[in-house]
Every structure is written in C-alpha cells, then in structure tokens.
Amino acid sequence: MVGKKSGRAQLREEGLERTDNNLDLTTWPQVNMINQKNYYTEFLKREDQYLAFRAPLEEERARMVREARDKDRALAQGAPPEGAATQTEDGAMDEGSVNFASRDDPSRLIVLHVGSQNLRIGLGSDALPKTLPMVIARRWKASEAEENGGEPSPKRMKVEGAVPADAVPEKWFGEDFADQYAAMSSELRTRMRSNKRRVLPNSKELVSNYNRRTPPDIISEHNDMDRIDWTELPTDPRKAPDFFTGAAALRIAEKSNPRYKLFWPIRNGNLNEKDYANRNQIYHDISKIFDEAFRNQLGITRSRDLANYKCVFIIPDLYERVYVTMMLDILIRDLGVGKVSLQQESLSATFGAGYSIACVVDIGAQNTSICCVDEGLCIEDSRVNLKFGGCDVTETFIKMMLYDHFPYSDMNLKRRYDFVLAEELKQKFCSMDEGSVTVQQQEFYLRASGQDTRKYQFKTYDEPMLSVMGFFKPSIFDHLWKLENRRKVIPRSVDLYDGSPNDPMSQAQIAVIEMAAGKSMSVNGAQDPTNNVHATPQRTQQFNLLGRLNENENTPRSSIAGSPGPEGTNTPNPERDTAMGDGEQPPLIFRDPVLEKIKAADERDRTLPVVSLDQAILESLAQGARGDDRKLRDFFGGIMLIGGGSKTPGLAAFLETRLREQRPYYGKEILVGPPPREFDPQVVSWKGGSVFGRLSPAGNDSWISKAEYDVLGSRLLNNKCMFFW
C-alpha cells in the first residue's frame, strides 16, 4: 500500500507549489498600511510647507549667498570688500564706507495712498509725497457740465412765477434745506449768546443786501499776475490725446475740441459704480492714473523697471475685498511691480505720528474713517466708515452762499474751474471758531478759459461755520446720489464655499448703520454715563438681527420662536399659541444662515452710514475699549484728527467740547489734537506707510511677490496680511 503524501509534496510534484522569484507584480510603488493605532504626519504642519512663508526665506537665503560670494570675490582680487568698514586714524569707524547694498534701498520703495479726490505718491526716500487729483479725462461726446441738459450742481429747483429766476435764491434748494439752515443759524446764535459773544440782529440782511448789489470787476488777462496755464490741445482734433490725468485733466477748457469728460474711479471710498458702466473701465482708468503717476511724478519711465521696486499700498480700515484684490491685481499683473505690501490707514497714521495707542479720525474728501489702534493693531470692532467728508462741506458752503445771494450766482460745481474755485473758497474761509462769526468782506478771482478774469467781492456771516457744522448735523448734506447703482456694476465679495458675504464688518459700523436707519438709539447717547464704559450697548430685539447675523460673532443665541410641543402628541404650547392668531402659519425654527447673511448684507447696503461725527467716535471708542475703563481713558486722551477735512481751524477744539458735553465724567481725559511735530494731517498715513516699508524685511512677512501672486493669486492674502483678511 502506497503511503499517503502530504499536501506540499503533491503540490511540488504537480508543479503547483508557489515559488518566489523576487519579481514584483507591478511597477507601481507599494504603500504599506497605516498603523491605525499610532500614526503621525507632518503635512501642512510647518510654515516652510507653505509657499507664502517658504518663498521669502528662500529669497533671503539667496541674498545672503550672493553677498557672501561678492565678498569673497572682492577679497580674492585684493580689494577690501564693499561691506567692510574702514578705520580712521583716531580709531573710529568710517560710516561713509559702510555698504548698504544688503539693505533695501528706500529709493526703490513706492508708497501709494489712494483717496476719493487725491492720490498721494512718493518714494521711500522722499520727505513728503506728491499730491495729484485722482481723476482721468477721456475723450467723450460731451463734458460733464453739458450732460443731463446742463443741470448745475448744486441742483436748483424751478421757481414758478419768478421773474427773473435769480431773484429768489432762497427757494432754489427747497423748503427742507431752508428750514434746516434757519434752525442751525438760530442754534448758533443761542450758543454764541450763552458764551457772551456779541450777535447783531440784522447780520443776515446786511450780507444779502451787499451780495445782491455788488457787481464784479473785470481784469484783462495781461494784467492778471496769477493767471492759469490751461492744458493745450493740438489744433487738429484727430491728434488730441485719448486721455489726461491729474491736474492737467482739471485744466482742460470746458468748450475744448474734442470734448473731454472727467471720470473719478473712486467715490466715497469705494469703486465708482455711479459713473461707470462696467468693471473693466474702472480697472483700466485706475491703471492709467497709476502708470502716469509713476512716469511723471517718480520718473519711472520704463515699465520693466517696476519689477525692481516695492510698493506699500495703504487701504481703508473697513475695506471691501473686491477693492483690495483689484488694486493688487493692477499693481502686480498690469503694471508689474515687484513686491506689494498692504497696510491699513489708521495703523499707518500711528506709524507716522509715533503713537502706540490712539483713536484715529481721518476726515477725507468724501468719507470719514474712525478706528482705535492699540499696540500696532487696528481693533476690528472699532472700525467706522462714514460717507461724508470735505466735499460735502464744499457743496453745502456754496449752497449757503447762493442762498444768501452770492454775487457769482452761476456757480456750477460740475464745471472744472468752478470746482477748483469752490475748494479754494472752502479752504480760505471755512472755520469752526465762533470768534470769526461776524460780517466780513471777502474777495475772490474767477478765472475761466477764454474769458477775462473777474474779481468778486462778497460778505459772509455764519456760512463758513455752519457748513462745517454739517459734520455734527449731517442731514444738511445732500446724500441722494451716494447709493446710486450700488452693487450694480461690481458685486460684493462672497465666500468660495457657501456663497455668503465675506466683506469685513465691525460692531461699531453695525451700530452706526442702525442709528442711520432710525431703527434704534444707542445707549451711547447721553443717558447713563456709567453704561458708556461697556463696549456693547444693549439694543432692542429688533436690531439684534444684524448683530446676530454678523459672521464675527461666535456666541450662538436661542431662537425667538416658541418651543414646539412633544412629537407625536397634541399637547398645546401656550407660548406659541398666544403668539399666533387663528389660521397663521407657525414660525420657522430652522433657518438658512447663508440666506440670512445675504439679507442682512442687502439691508446694510441700502442704508447710508451717516451719523453725527461725535456719536460715531463714541461708538468706536466703546467698541475699542470693550469694557476696560483704563483703555477707554487712554483712547479718549489720544484722539488724533488727520485728513484734509481736519485742517479746518477750530474743528479740534469744537469736537473736544462736544465730546466733553456728552461725557462729562471723562472731561479731564478727553484730548483731541492734530498729529505731533506740526505734521501735515493730510500726509500722516502716507508717512507711516513709508516708515513701515523701510523696516527690516527679515522680520516682515507681508510682502507679496509677483512669483507668489502668479501661483496663488489673492489666496495669498490669508497668510500675508497683518490684519484679519
């Protein structure tokens, strides 16, 4: 009997045994199974794994290697290295022989501060920036003064039965303006009497009668010592340039051949959606203005040279993402600037003034921004942006003067020379000093292209002060056109994943919008001074919607709907049954948070943030202090007025008095003043950007290079901005 064979022997005899020939079954790499109990990965755990952090380190390393090679090459040639300092006979080091090639050259630094009316640009080596109008004039079928049937600005109402029409300027601007103007005049007289100042009862009549009967004096051009050099155009219209920028655009004759129209890409601190039809036009106009400024103001005539320059671009505190990304795209991709860094206005102002803690109030041409800065950081919830500024004061001043029979009754702010004249009159005559409220005789010269110079004499009384008083009574300003075409040309920025609005918003701005909408009165009014220390005022339930929907708020809140009864039973709910009537649908318990955020953003866009300047400052201070009384006192003692509107004489003292009247418990701490060292308030933010740009690049990670931007685009801003993006 044959013995039984094992299974292995049978496989070997039959050729079925598995043998290992050391050949892989596939050429694909084999990944071992992960030990589920204990495994670790370093993916995106270190900063050097991010391109935004790795690229600057690699660039710094390459620079150090390059400098070391240059030093070795100089030593090999027998010459002292450029970076070595020589020693003089007395043993001191000669500073003139120190090479600064390893440091950034300030002459290769561009600082840009864009405003609604002016552009301030300069190099890091400049003491002061160049200022030019942020405007471009393009060839058009009609000038801006000829559009809409030649309707002037400020707009006059037609008065029936008036012969001639100039005889009733008191009715040009409507009853609402006349009533507010009369109320402000009466309030000013009462205030002056309480301050023991002399008030003449017939001052208004004296001003009106003098202005009505004073004709202008004609001065021939050859006798005018300060005549204006207008922008010359070629005789052949076909050879005329397509555009002009800056001051040259404002000096084009109104009846030029061909016609030119002025375009202002920035209005009220935002991209101008009122005068533009699409986004590309705004993009190209801003790019042309920047390019001409680089060529004419900085002397950078070749575009390829901009790759060797760095640029500090100053953005608003409460910015819009579309605005920032568009400016960044223009500078890096369109113009070719090598590196760009973004800096907020208020933080730049503290850099320029040398303050570590301050409440910065920037009164610009068309918007006013307020922000509390503490230790090199803008407090997010304290940011406020009001949509009025110096241009509103100019328009209101002209309206008040026309109301009082201004001798130049044909003034039209849509005309270029009238616009420049109105700005000049505001800067010369407007003041907040009560001592200047007297009947005064003034004069000005009207210079227009192709016309003889006219010298006008007129009298003023309280118009120079009441027009600036609009900062504290903004209802006197004209706000009708400021929301025109809002979000029609440029949509708001939304989140990439859920589509919700992601533009930054602050608690102080939400409170200002609520006050402007008339929905609620802030506790910061003047009811209980002890409550003013707390940062978040208690508001009614009607307004907690905006605060609850704010994306920065992390504390969840319970639903206002009643609790439902137990499932599957008919147990009544007294709270819900009381709230509902017969036949009404029960309130929805589950809501779409994205839809609610969109509705809240739409409501904010429909409301113009315009409140009194002192109320906005108090709201910003309250949100910035966050209940810390010591910090609140520090902010009260460091209120800094900057911007062109802050140069009005007496404005700081008047604002300080208003704040002390509303906060008597902090009367000793409240201090409102201009920047230190007699610095020009208009250029403080620009100077701070220059200081920031000259800091050591080794400890500054905010620079965005062109190579990084080409790879990641605007996603870089999450890692590059020194503020929360």
XYZ file of C-alpha atoms in Angstrom:
725
model
C 0.000 0.000 0.000
C 1.424 3.302 -1.048
C 1.885 5.737 1.806
C -0.163 8.916 1.924
C 1.627 12.001 0.543
C 1.496 15.363 2.165
C -0.174 18.292 0.521
C 3.135 20.096 -0.025
C 4.605 17.034 -1.765
C 1.596 16.812 -4.049
C 1.920 20.497 -4.961
C 5.617 20.032 -5.664
C 5.095 17.001 -7.848
C 2.206 18.523 -9.748
C 4.038 21.850 -10.226
C 1.508 23.852 -8.288
C 3.761 24.976 -5.481
C 4.210 28.756 -5.204
C 7.794 29.899 -5.549
C 9.207 33.442 -5.082
C 11.295 34.644 -7.996
C 11.847 38.151 -6.474
C 9.849 39.824 -9.243
C 7.310 42.498 -8.330
C 3.789 42.031 -9.517
C 3.609 45.671 -10.614
C 5.912 48.633 -11.129
C 3.647 50.914 -9.105
C 5.064 51.775 -5.657
C 3.553 49.747 -2.881
C 2.295 51.765 0.095
C 2.214 49.937 3.377
C -0.867 50.028 5.500
C -1.028 52.782 8.107
C -0.986 51.697 11.687
C -4.363 52.988 12.773
C -3.369 52.977 16.425
C -0.289 55.155 16.120
C 0.467 57.199 13.040
C 1.717 60.795 12.500
C 2.050 63.144 9.561
C 3.754 66.500 9.111
C 1.638 67.584 6.159
C 0.983 71.371 6.437
C 2.275 71.351 9.996
C 5.277 73.622 9.417
C 5.485 77.102 7.937
C 8.124 76.093 5.409
C 5.498 73.881 3.742
C 3.508 76.993 2.727
C 4.656 78.803 -0.391
C 3.717 82.128 1.188
C 6.230 81.527 4.003
C 8.826 79.492 2.125
C 9.433 81.914 -0.748
C 10.659 84.835 1.440
C 13.009 82.518 3.334
C 14.449 81.184 0.097
C 14.886 84.708 -1.215
C 16.666 85.831 1.962
C 18.929 82.786 1.808
C 19.792 83.509 -1.829
C 20.575 87.125 -0.947
C 22.962 86.068 1.834
C 24.723 83.638 -0.516
C 25.050 86.337 -3.161
C 26.545 88.811 -0.691
C 28.993 86.190 0.569
C 30.137 85.469 -2.981
C 30.628 89.170 -3.690
C 32.672 89.497 -0.519
C 34.894 86.516 -1.404
C 35.372 87.806 -4.936
C 36.487 91.201 -3.602
C 38.955 89.580 -1.203
C 40.375 87.397 -3.986
C 41.016 90.458 -6.125
C 42.943 92.115 -3.310
C 40.452 94.914 -2.708
C 38.645 95.468 0.576
C 35.112 94.125 0.490
C 32.403 96.669 -0.068
C 30.658 95.710 3.145
C 33.750 96.261 5.323
C 34.037 99.436 7.351
C 37.406 101.176 7.293
C 39.062 102.528 10.400
C 40.252 106.130 10.599
C 43.391 107.401 12.320
C 41.573 108.141 15.572
C 40.247 104.568 15.703
C 36.674 105.424 14.733
C 34.811 103.571 12.021
C 34.159 105.474 8.842
C 30.398 105.291 8.345
C 30.700 106.503 4.776
C 32.445 103.290 3.747
C 29.680 101.022 5.012
C 27.840 99.408 2.131
C 24.086 99.403 2.359
C 23.619 97.024 -0.560
C 22.497 94.323 1.851
C 19.653 96.545 2.982
C 16.657 97.667 0.972
C 17.197 100.933 -0.861
C 14.450 103.423 0.152
C 14.637 104.959 -3.308
C 13.269 101.640 -4.595
C 10.206 101.867 -2.350
C 6.928 103.334 -3.654
C 4.241 104.407 -1.190
C 0.699 104.816 -2.555
C -2.249 106.327 -0.697
C -5.389 106.492 -2.826
C -8.287 108.726 -1.837
C -11.605 109.668 -3.374
C -10.249 113.007 -4.583
C -6.443 112.918 -4.322
C -3.661 110.431 -4.904
C -0.538 110.725 -2.758
C 2.511 109.033 -4.168
C 6.196 109.166 -3.389
C 9.382 107.185 -2.858
C 10.604 105.980 0.495
C 13.463 108.471 0.285
C 11.084 111.444 -0.112
C 10.230 113.593 2.878
C 6.744 114.405 1.560
C 4.607 112.827 -1.155
C 3.392 114.304 -4.403
C -0.336 115.042 -4.400
C -2.368 114.939 -7.596
C -6.096 114.619 -8.322
C -7.356 111.037 -8.625
C -9.090 111.777 -11.920
C -8.785 110.954 -15.603
C -10.239 112.951 -18.538
C -11.222 110.879 -21.570
C -12.448 111.936 -24.990
C -16.220 111.980 -24.854
C -19.185 113.294 -26.785
C -19.902 115.934 -24.110
C -18.293 117.262 -20.964
C -19.698 116.512 -17.528
C -21.160 120.047 -17.312
C -23.117 119.537 -20.560
C -24.720 116.218 -19.620
C -28.314 115.933 -18.355
C -29.259 119.097 -20.155
C -26.604 121.155 -18.423
C -28.187 120.773 -14.977
C -25.940 122.580 -12.468
C -24.603 121.373 -9.158
C -25.837 122.119 -6.556
C -29.187 121.454 -8.172
C -31.600 124.392 -8.349
C -35.335 123.964 -8.164
C -37.519 125.767 -10.664
C -39.484 128.566 -9.042
C -42.799 129.330 -10.712
C -43.655 132.929 -11.293
C -40.148 134.193 -10.546
C -39.041 136.986 -12.909
C -36.115 136.918 -13.141
C -35.209 133.489 -11.759
C -32.191 134.899 -9.897
C -34.466 136.961 -7.662
C -35.461 134.053 -5.403
C -32.327 132.050 -4.482
C -33.942 131.280 -1.097
C -36.246 128.825 -2.900
C -33.637 127.157 -5.090
C -32.875 124.289 -2.723
C -36.295 123.530 -1.290
C -38.038 124.137 1.983
C -36.239 121.342 3.787
C -32.838 122.937 3.274
C -34.185 126.389 4.159
C -35.701 125.115 7.416
C -32.540 123.272 8.449
C -30.378 126.266 7.569
C -32.581 128.595 9.634
C -32.608 126.166 12.579
C -28.807 125.863 12.550
C -28.453 129.662 12.411
C -30.803 130.081 15.358
C -28.964 127.430 17.357
C -25.619 129.117 16.641
C -26.928 132.497 17.801
C -28.200 130.941 21.024
C -24.855 129.276 21.629
C -22.951 132.486 20.991
C -25.163 134.450 23.397
C -24.569 131.834 26.094
C -20.823 132.221 25.507
C -21.095 136.025 25.948
C -20.433 136.828 22.298
C -21.971 139.772 20.501
C -24.668 138.931 17.969
C -26.058 141.553 15.590
C -29.762 141.030 14.860
C -29.647 142.115 11.182
C -26.431 140.380 10.082
C -28.185 138.209 7.510
C -29.835 141.204 5.857
C -26.522 143.060 5.659
C -24.868 140.119 3.906
C -27.728 139.540 1.461
C -28.096 143.198 0.527
C -24.368 143.642 -0.072
C -24.034 140.488 -2.166
C -27.101 141.347 -4.220
C -25.900 144.729 -5.403
C -22.123 144.230 -5.814
C -21.069 143.666 -9.461
C -17.714 142.067 -10.357
C -14.627 143.912 -11.604
C -13.204 142.850 -14.962
C -9.429 142.318 -15.164
C -7.809 141.771 -18.545
C -5.574 138.746 -18.964
C -2.324 140.679 -19.343
C -2.965 142.439 -16.015
C -3.632 139.199 -14.113
C -0.410 138.195 -12.356
C -1.791 134.786 -11.253
C -3.360 133.653 -14.483
C -3.737 129.910 -15.032
C -1.918 127.882 -17.664
C -4.646 125.777 -19.257
C -3.989 122.412 -20.865
C -3.206 122.976 -24.520
C -4.683 120.746 -27.209
C -3.452 120.370 -30.806
C -5.309 122.294 -33.475
C -6.176 119.057 -35.265
C -8.751 117.211 -33.082
C -7.681 113.869 -34.530
C -4.234 114.284 -32.972
C -5.563 115.055 -29.489
C -4.557 112.559 -26.781
C -7.098 109.991 -25.700
C -6.814 110.913 -22.026
C -5.278 113.262 -19.461
C -4.688 112.549 -15.786
C -4.087 114.563 -12.630
C -4.007 118.361 -12.616
C -3.840 118.505 -16.428
C -7.299 116.915 -16.590
C -8.790 119.665 -14.414
C -7.241 122.370 -16.613
C -8.902 121.328 -19.871
C -11.211 124.006 -21.244
C -14.928 123.277 -20.977
C -15.546 124.003 -24.668
C -12.497 122.086 -25.892
C -12.370 120.413 -29.283
C -12.644 117.464 -28.924
C -14.677 117.287 -25.718
C -13.300 115.590 -22.613
C -15.213 114.202 -19.656
C -13.810 113.731 -16.155
C -14.019 110.298 -14.529
C -13.313 109.724 -10.835
C -12.696 105.972 -10.312
C -13.032 106.239 -6.517
C -16.148 107.763 -4.956
C -16.929 107.826 -1.217
C -14.039 105.478 -0.526
C -15.420 102.753 -2.846
C -15.139 101.960 -6.521
C -17.304 104.365 -8.516
C -20.347 102.450 -9.723
C -22.399 105.566 -10.462
C -20.449 106.906 -13.464
C -19.083 103.636 -14.896
C -20.870 101.004 -16.948
C -18.622 98.016 -16.261
C -15.744 96.878 -14.097
C -13.124 96.855 -16.852
C -13.437 100.610 -17.352
C -12.705 101.241 -13.679
C -9.781 98.819 -13.830
C -8.158 100.484 -16.839
C -8.707 104.040 -15.583
C -7.022 103.301 -12.247
C -4.186 101.561 -14.063
C -3.669 104.572 -16.364
C -3.655 107.001 -13.433
C -1.050 104.924 -11.590
C 1.086 104.477 -14.710
C 1.112 108.217 -15.478
C 1.939 108.997 -11.838
C 4.906 106.616 -11.948
C 6.176 108.250 -15.126
C 5.568 111.934 -14.373
C 5.909 112.102 -10.578
C 8.517 109.413 -9.824
C 10.472 109.393 -13.078
C 9.980 105.655 -13.739
C 9.616 105.839 -17.493
C 10.142 102.162 -18.351
C 7.561 99.657 -17.215
C 10.076 96.849 -16.856
C 11.939 98.836 -14.203
C 8.971 98.484 -11.840
C 9.983 94.858 -11.226
C 12.858 96.212 -9.109
C 10.526 98.335 -6.923
C 8.497 97.539 -3.847
C 5.179 99.215 -3.107
C 3.333 99.860 0.154
C -0.331 100.304 -0.707
C -2.476 101.899 2.008
C -6.038 100.540 2.119
C -9.075 101.667 4.159
C -9.585 100.252 7.640
C -13.018 98.902 6.752
C -12.187 97.760 3.235
C -14.046 95.790 0.602
C -12.330 92.668 -0.680
C -13.075 93.442 -4.336
C -11.377 96.834 -3.962
C -8.225 95.324 -2.422
C -7.918 92.463 -4.897
C -8.444 94.809 -7.862
C -5.727 97.193 -6.665
C -3.365 94.294 -6.022
C -4.023 92.884 -9.474
C -3.379 96.293 -11.098
C -0.068 96.792 -9.298
C 1.374 93.299 -9.773
C -0.064 91.930 -13.007
C -0.910 95.030 -15.008
C 1.917 97.381 -14.004
C 4.494 94.766 -12.978
C 5.564 95.989 -9.511
C 7.999 93.544 -7.929
C 6.514 93.351 -4.419
C 3.441 94.813 -2.750
C 2.507 95.126 0.916
C -0.925 96.166 2.204
C -1.291 98.474 5.192
C -4.384 99.920 6.869
C -4.836 103.694 7.051
C -5.197 104.101 10.811
C -2.254 101.836 11.566
C -0.136 103.780 9.073
C -1.198 107.011 10.781
C 0.096 105.757 14.141
C 3.361 104.750 12.452
C 3.696 108.242 11.015
C 2.777 110.023 14.266
C 4.757 107.697 16.533
C 1.761 106.712 18.686
C 1.322 103.273 20.220
C -2.316 103.777 21.210
C -4.712 106.249 19.599
C -8.179 106.772 18.166
C -7.562 107.913 14.590
C -10.253 110.105 12.986
C -9.479 110.532 9.284
C -11.722 113.157 7.624
C -11.195 112.751 3.918
C -12.795 114.327 0.880
C -15.829 112.056 0.647
C -15.653 109.657 3.585
C -14.585 109.744 7.223
C -12.995 106.726 8.905
C -12.592 106.152 12.639
C -10.556 103.353 14.210
C -8.891 102.598 17.539
C -5.295 101.372 17.298
C -3.581 99.595 20.176
C -0.001 98.304 20.070
C 0.308 98.104 16.308
C -3.103 96.546 15.675
C -6.384 98.012 14.482
C -9.170 96.876 16.781
C -11.591 95.253 14.354
C -14.873 96.036 16.105
C -13.999 99.738 16.446
C -13.779 100.489 12.719
C -16.318 103.016 11.403
C -16.702 104.422 7.899
C -18.998 107.428 7.395
C -19.965 108.517 3.887
C -19.355 112.253 4.153
C -16.295 114.477 4.118
C -14.775 117.700 2.877
C -16.571 117.668 -0.497
C -19.925 117.719 1.304
C -18.734 120.761 3.252
C -17.757 122.450 -0.036
C -21.140 121.833 -1.624
C -23.034 122.940 1.486
C -20.928 126.105 1.787
C -21.708 127.035 -1.818
C -25.425 126.336 -1.274
C -25.483 128.562 1.794
C -23.667 131.345 -0.031
C -26.042 131.092 -3.008
C -28.945 131.163 -0.555
C -27.594 134.490 0.716
C -27.414 135.997 -2.806
C -23.824 135.089 -3.667
C -22.709 137.512 -6.414
C -21.479 134.659 -8.636
C -24.921 133.051 -8.865
C -23.985 130.934 -11.885
C -21.538 128.744 -9.939
C -21.712 125.135 -11.097
C -19.573 122.522 -9.355
C -19.734 120.330 -12.456
C -17.549 122.864 -14.246
C -13.870 122.255 -13.636
C -12.821 125.808 -12.862
C -15.818 126.278 -10.554
C -14.947 123.066 -8.701
C -11.365 124.235 -8.137
C -12.637 127.674 -7.073
C -15.108 126.189 -4.577
C -12.369 124.105 -2.956
C -10.205 127.216 -2.694
C -13.014 129.233 -1.088
C -13.672 126.496 1.468
C -10.017 126.268 2.461
C -9.677 130.046 2.802
C -12.881 130.996 4.619
C -14.418 127.999 6.448
C -13.718 127.881 10.166
C -15.217 126.479 13.380
C -14.070 129.395 15.512
C -17.042 131.272 16.957
C -14.953 134.442 17.075
C -14.931 134.538 13.267
C -18.753 134.558 13.041
C -19.101 138.213 12.122
C -19.993 140.120 8.977
C -16.755 140.054 6.978
C -15.958 141.280 3.494
C -14.117 138.792 1.289
C -12.987 138.622 -2.324
C -12.018 136.012 -4.909
C -10.946 135.857 -8.547
C -12.788 133.814 -11.165
C -10.544 132.539 -13.949
C -12.061 130.649 -16.864
C -10.546 129.594 -20.163
C -11.143 132.139 -22.924
C -12.619 134.738 -20.545
C -11.269 137.756 -18.728
C -10.593 137.400 -15.029
C -13.423 138.626 -12.811
C -12.884 139.925 -9.293
C -15.850 139.414 -6.957
C -16.371 140.993 -3.557
C -18.864 139.480 -1.140
C -19.690 139.274 2.549
C -20.070 136.267 4.822
C -21.598 135.815 8.256
C -22.219 132.322 9.674
C -21.998 130.327 6.428
C -18.303 129.353 6.876
C -19.066 127.789 10.269
C -22.489 126.268 9.593
C -21.223 124.397 6.531
C -18.580 122.640 8.653
C -21.239 122.086 11.321
C -22.638 119.505 8.911
C -20.159 117.011 10.380
C -22.326 117.098 13.502
C -25.663 117.582 11.700
C -25.178 115.508 8.528
C -28.817 115.907 7.463
C -27.816 119.251 5.915
C -25.648 117.375 3.397
C -27.008 116.002 0.121
C -26.902 112.183 0.238
C -29.353 111.296 -2.546
C -26.808 110.154 -5.136
C -24.404 108.282 -2.861
C -26.216 104.925 -3.115
C -26.953 105.194 -6.820
C -26.103 101.990 -8.761
C -24.747 100.391 -5.590
C -23.793 96.745 -6.325
C -24.983 97.103 -9.919
C -21.555 97.163 -11.574
C -19.357 95.338 -9.070
C -20.992 92.599 -6.977
C -19.965 92.071 -3.395
C -17.364 89.508 -2.460
C -18.750 86.140 -1.331
C -17.313 83.079 0.341
C -15.936 80.473 -2.035
C -17.692 77.557 -0.336
C -21.157 78.646 0.821
C -21.658 81.900 -1.113
C -22.224 84.080 1.962
C -20.931 87.691 2.017
C -17.409 87.851 3.450
C -16.566 91.565 3.422
C -15.328 92.627 6.879
C -17.830 94.299 9.189
C -17.458 95.703 12.696
C -19.836 96.016 15.609
C -19.328 99.782 15.632
C -20.257 100.035 11.938
C -23.373 97.918 12.502
C -24.413 100.248 15.340
C -23.830 103.286 13.106
C -25.945 101.764 10.315
C -28.727 101.046 12.793
C -28.669 104.634 14.058
C -28.609 105.962 10.485
C -31.611 103.793 9.600
C -33.519 105.208 12.575
C -34.186 101.772 13.987
C -32.587 102.238 17.384
C -30.957 104.758 19.634
C -27.614 103.706 21.003
C -27.042 103.753 24.727
C -24.029 105.901 23.937
C -26.403 108.857 23.553
C -26.283 110.544 26.944
C -28.491 108.658 29.326
C -26.283 106.914 31.842
C -22.579 107.791 31.788
C -21.697 104.656 33.720
C -23.034 102.471 30.914
C -20.752 104.109 28.371
C -17.768 102.134 29.575
C -19.246 98.892 28.307
C -18.324 98.098 24.761
C -21.530 96.517 23.511
C -24.596 98.674 24.170
C -27.886 96.941 24.843
C -30.246 97.359 21.921
C -33.795 96.379 21.259
C -34.697 92.960 19.937
C -35.477 94.497 16.569
C -31.817 95.288 15.952
C -30.166 92.251 17.372
C -30.723 90.641 13.963
C -27.742 92.370 12.359
C -25.542 91.641 15.335
C -26.701 88.048 15.461
C -26.029 87.546 11.771
C -22.602 89.112 11.917
C -20.079 86.488 10.926
C -17.605 87.682 13.542
C -19.989 86.870 16.380
C -19.240 83.448 17.803
C -21.778 83.208 20.618
C -24.883 81.305 19.491
C -28.257 82.616 20.523
C -31.504 80.870 21.123
C -34.294 81.111 18.621
C -37.019 83.672 19.217
C -39.616 81.119 18.141
C -41.578 79.260 20.788
C -40.595 75.726 21.746
C -42.611 73.074 19.863
C -44.673 70.524 21.713
C -43.623 66.878 22.133
C -43.533 64.971 18.861
C -46.485 62.733 18.146
C -48.812 64.357 20.692
C -51.395 67.081 20.653
C -50.029 68.841 23.690
C -50.671 72.571 23.234
C -47.876 75.122 23.520
C -49.233 78.178 25.347
C -46.318 80.420 24.311
C -46.658 79.633 20.631
C -50.452 79.610 20.602
C -50.510 83.046 22.213
C -48.094 84.480 19.665
C -50.038 83.152 16.681
C -53.528 84.017 15.636
C -56.098 81.748 14.079
C -55.090 80.471 10.692
C -51.462 81.740 10.877
C -48.531 79.543 9.964
C -46.112 78.634 12.794
C -42.769 80.431 12.685
C -39.889 78.611 11.063
C -37.486 77.191 13.609
C -34.793 76.106 11.177
C -33.340 78.924 9.081
C -30.793 79.146 6.301
C -27.818 81.047 7.808
C -26.398 81.921 4.375
C -29.693 83.432 3.237
C -29.973 85.446 6.439
C -26.437 86.790 5.993
C -27.274 87.840 2.437
C -30.437 89.603 3.597
C -28.537 91.401 6.358
C -25.845 92.492 3.871
C -28.528 93.775 1.468
C -30.091 95.773 4.280
C -26.739 97.311 5.147
C -26.114 98.217 1.504
C -29.447 100.032 1.318
C -28.599 102.175 4.358
C -26.099 105.003 4.046
C -23.858 105.114 7.168
C -24.254 108.777 8.068
C -24.470 109.902 11.712
C -23.005 112.723 13.738
C -19.216 112.652 13.945
C -19.117 112.758 17.748
C -21.615 109.885 18.040
C -19.554 107.761 15.668
C -16.389 108.474 17.679
C -18.069 107.498 20.938
C -19.360 104.267 19.406
C -15.900 103.420 18.087
C -14.300 104.148 21.457
C -16.838 101.996 23.278
C -16.269 99.040 20.968
C -12.500 99.505 21.073
C -12.273 99.581 24.875
C -14.530 96.541 25.355
C -15.450 97.429 28.920
C -11.904 98.302 30.032
C -12.157 101.709 31.688
C -8.401 102.225 31.686
C -8.113 101.577 27.977
C -11.121 103.812 27.315
C -9.389 106.678 29.099
C -6.258 106.061 27.029
C -8.289 106.246 23.812
C -10.021 109.434 24.988
C -6.622 111.020 25.543
C -5.276 110.037 22.127
C -7.926 111.164 19.616
C -5.937 112.242 16.562
C -7.522 114.210 13.712
C -5.975 113.638 10.293
C -7.045 114.115 6.693
C -7.740 117.245 4.673
C -11.022 117.966 6.451
C -9.267 118.132 9.822
C -7.323 121.248 8.763
C -10.402 123.421 9.329
C -9.458 125.986 12.013
C -11.146 125.323 15.346
C -12.527 121.904 14.435
C -10.437 120.003 17.001
C -11.427 122.356 19.840
C -15.115 122.215 18.864
C -15.081 118.405 18.681
C -13.357 118.230 22.057
C -16.051 120.452 23.575
C -18.829 118.270 22.085
C -17.285 115.103 23.483
C -16.884 116.644 26.925
C -20.516 117.743 26.926
C -21.624 114.166 26.233
C -19.038 112.529 28.505
C -18.600 114.847 31.497
C -17.133 112.038 33.620
C -14.169 111.832 31.228
C -13.744 115.578 30.779
C -10.154 115.656 32.014
C -9.039 112.721 29.847
C -10.608 113.841 26.553
C -8.000 115.357 24.266
C -8.435 115.939 20.526
C -5.464 117.192 18.597
C -3.571 117.092 15.318
C -0.519 114.870 14.717
C 2.613 115.792 16.704
C 5.656 117.731 15.468
C 3.477 120.078 13.368
C 2.993 117.335 10.817
C 0.665 117.924 7.888
C -2.502 115.926 8.737
C -3.011 115.074 5.076
C 0.207 113.075 4.709
C 0.424 111.284 8.082
C -0.871 107.982 6.686
C 1.496 108.187 3.712
C 4.438 108.890 6.017
C 3.513 105.908 8.169
C 3.485 103.695 5.084
C 6.968 104.968 4.239
C 8.189 104.126 7.748
C 6.638 100.675 7.551
C 8.161 99.956 4.148
C 11.685 100.721 5.399
C 11.516 98.202 8.239
C 13.825 95.207 8.079
C 12.467 92.748 5.504
C 13.768 89.807 7.532
C 11.028 90.278 10.130
C 8.348 91.440 7.698
C 6.339 88.666 6.071
C 3.723 90.905 4.471
C 5.447 91.390 1.098
C 3.674 89.745 -1.850
C 5.971 88.975 -4.753
C 4.925 88.569 -8.362
C 6.011 84.919 -8.487
C 3.861 84.067 -5.463
C 0.908 86.007 -6.784
C 1.068 84.253 -10.151
C 0.762 80.892 -8.372
C -1.742 81.553 -5.598
C -3.445 84.832 -6.551
C -5.479 86.601 -3.879
C -5.427 83.477 -1.678
C -2.040 84.732 -0.511
C -3.759 87.455 1.495
C -4.814 84.948 4.162
C -1.148 84.457 5.059
C 0.347 87.801 4.035
C -1.922 90.401 5.612
C -1.011 91.698 9.057
C -4.730 92.028 9.776
C -7.583 89.529 9.627
C -8.452 89.052 5.951
